[in-house]
Amino acid sequence: MDAPDKPAGPLIRFENVGLRYGAGAEVLRDISFDLRAGDMVFLTGPSGAGKSSLLKLMYLALRPSRGLVRLFGQDVSTLPRPALAELRRRIGVVFQDFRLLDHLSTFENVALPLLVRGEQLKNYRQDVLELLEWVGLGGRIHARPSVLSGGEQQRAAIARAIVSRPEVLLADEPTGNVDPALARRLMRLFMELNRMGATVVIATHDPEIIRATPGATVMHLNRGFLQFHASEDGLPLQEAPE
Amino acid sequence: MTPPPNTEDALPSAAHMRRNLLPRMHAPMRTFMVAVLTMVWLAALAAGALLLLRQAIGVWTEGVVAEATAQVLPLDGERAEQTLARARRVADALAGQPGVRETRVLSPAEGRALLEPWLGDSGLALNLPMPVLIAVRLDPRGPARIEDLRRVLKERRFANVMLDSHGRWVRELSDLASTSLLLGAGVLVLLLLALVVLVTHAARSALEANRGVIEVLHLIGAQDRFIARQVELHFLRGAFLAASAGIGLAWLTFALLAFLAPAVGIRESIREVFFGFGEQTLQAYLIWLLIIVITTLVSLTAARISATRILASMFHENG
Ligand SMILES: Nc1ncnc2c1ncn2[C@@H]1O[C@H](COP(=O)(O)OP(=O)(O)OP(=O)(O)O)[C@@H](O)[C@H]1O
Ligand SMILES: [Mg+2]
């Protein structure tokens, strides 16, 4: 990960980060890592290990209970709110539960990140349509998310995450609801974005797609701790769940 | 998977998309709008009733102020015709005074009819020496003072004439009027307070139901200010529409009453106050407009405060 040939400092740096919800036990303990521009990372671990929680810290939905989170070279605990919103714009997120807005059409959902930053519709209308076409939703642009199939919702969520060409893409189980063929297609999309310079973090249970992605790093979460592997090694043996 | 050729034309405009960032018509928003509509309707009715009351009081007091009564009492041994003749002379004397419009000597039958409630319908009344009554209509714009009229009667040496200004009535009536106006104003103020509380609460619940939408906007990079602005516009539109509908309903209510109210007087008052061309009508509509403005501002403020609170809870110290 700390590839010396990449000039800039880390895009994402975690130092001794701990997270607890309310007064509960720590879900994440002493998490430290650096992600650089162009990294391709899989985040794995048993259900409930804290994958989604770690991603939430990265996309600034949660503050760590302790430790330091730096995004794009800035300590997020000291930034004013408008600056935090600017950072969020540089990160695309595929939520595990999609979080598409049910009162908007597929087109509107996917265009939303561009709309909220005040861009002119005429400048991105074509891009959005092409992206929808590309993820296979060209015929569903007027449909509400509630009438889309699980896989279609998944693809709409992915399209929304990448429509603004983010520097960092965080995807929580992005292939969980699609057939293997589409999963491979989506993975090719993620790898393409990665080749163009985006840092991509994918939380997944699927050893198949990890093995099919050489050169990636695997961050394995278990009981709140983090271990690192190369994707070619496949997944470490799953520890018996508690 | 090629989209039909007209797909793009059917795409929403940017303005349309911004207008619809928060769901327009979901249940909590409908509840909010119904709350606004109902409260505005009630407040508009109360304000209207207050205006009607004021107008009615104006009419009564004017009528009473603009009238006085003279009683010409029979002298000892005077016959009824003589009393009547004396009353005519009194009436003529009064009619010439400034501030008096006209005087009219009531016939004995009219006088008896007026006294009947006190004396009863018995034939006995016919044998009593009856005073002759003179109705004195004063100029409502500058009524003659009763003391001046009394002096005139004294100067001309009319005996046994009593002049009554209805002053006690006027005082009591104006007491009653100010009490009822005060009461009406109190009801209106209470209604407006209830409106503020209810509308604030409904706006807050409607927004709370949209917390998920706000969170998504927040996470995909919307600035707090942008979100607050959308929320404000959303509630501005909703509150203004619902409040206008409430006023429309109040207007319709009075329009119906203008035809269906049981008393002619009320029907006429309603027509004059709400459907006339005078100052009162202007006032009524201004007050209604004010209710719309107040309600919209209250909704806007409540929504803004709730939105700020919801946003502050995101990326907060405690997760
Ligand atoms: N909002 C929350 N409040 C309290 N506890 C939570 C909350 N979200 C997650 N947790 C707890 O934190 C732990 C980690 O959850 P998380 O969703 O991060 O796991 P995960 O690795 O993404 O699981 P999965 O593979 O099932 O998606 C779990 O024990 C979960 O119960
Ligand atoms: Mg998860």
Short mmCIF file of C-alpha atoms and ligand atoms in Angstrom, two decimals, chain A residues 51-52 96 172, ligand 2:
data_model
loop_
_atom_site.label_atom_id
_atom_site.label_comp_id
_atom_site.label_asym_id
_atom_site.label_seq_id
_atom_site.Cartn_x
_atom_site.Cartn_y
_atom_site.Cartn_z
CA LYS A 51 -16.81 -3.39 7.56
CA SER A 52 -19.68 -0.99 7.09
CA GLN A 96 -24.98 -1.47 1.56
CA ASP A 172 -20.30 -1.68 0.54
MG MG C 2 -22.01 -4.13 6.36
#
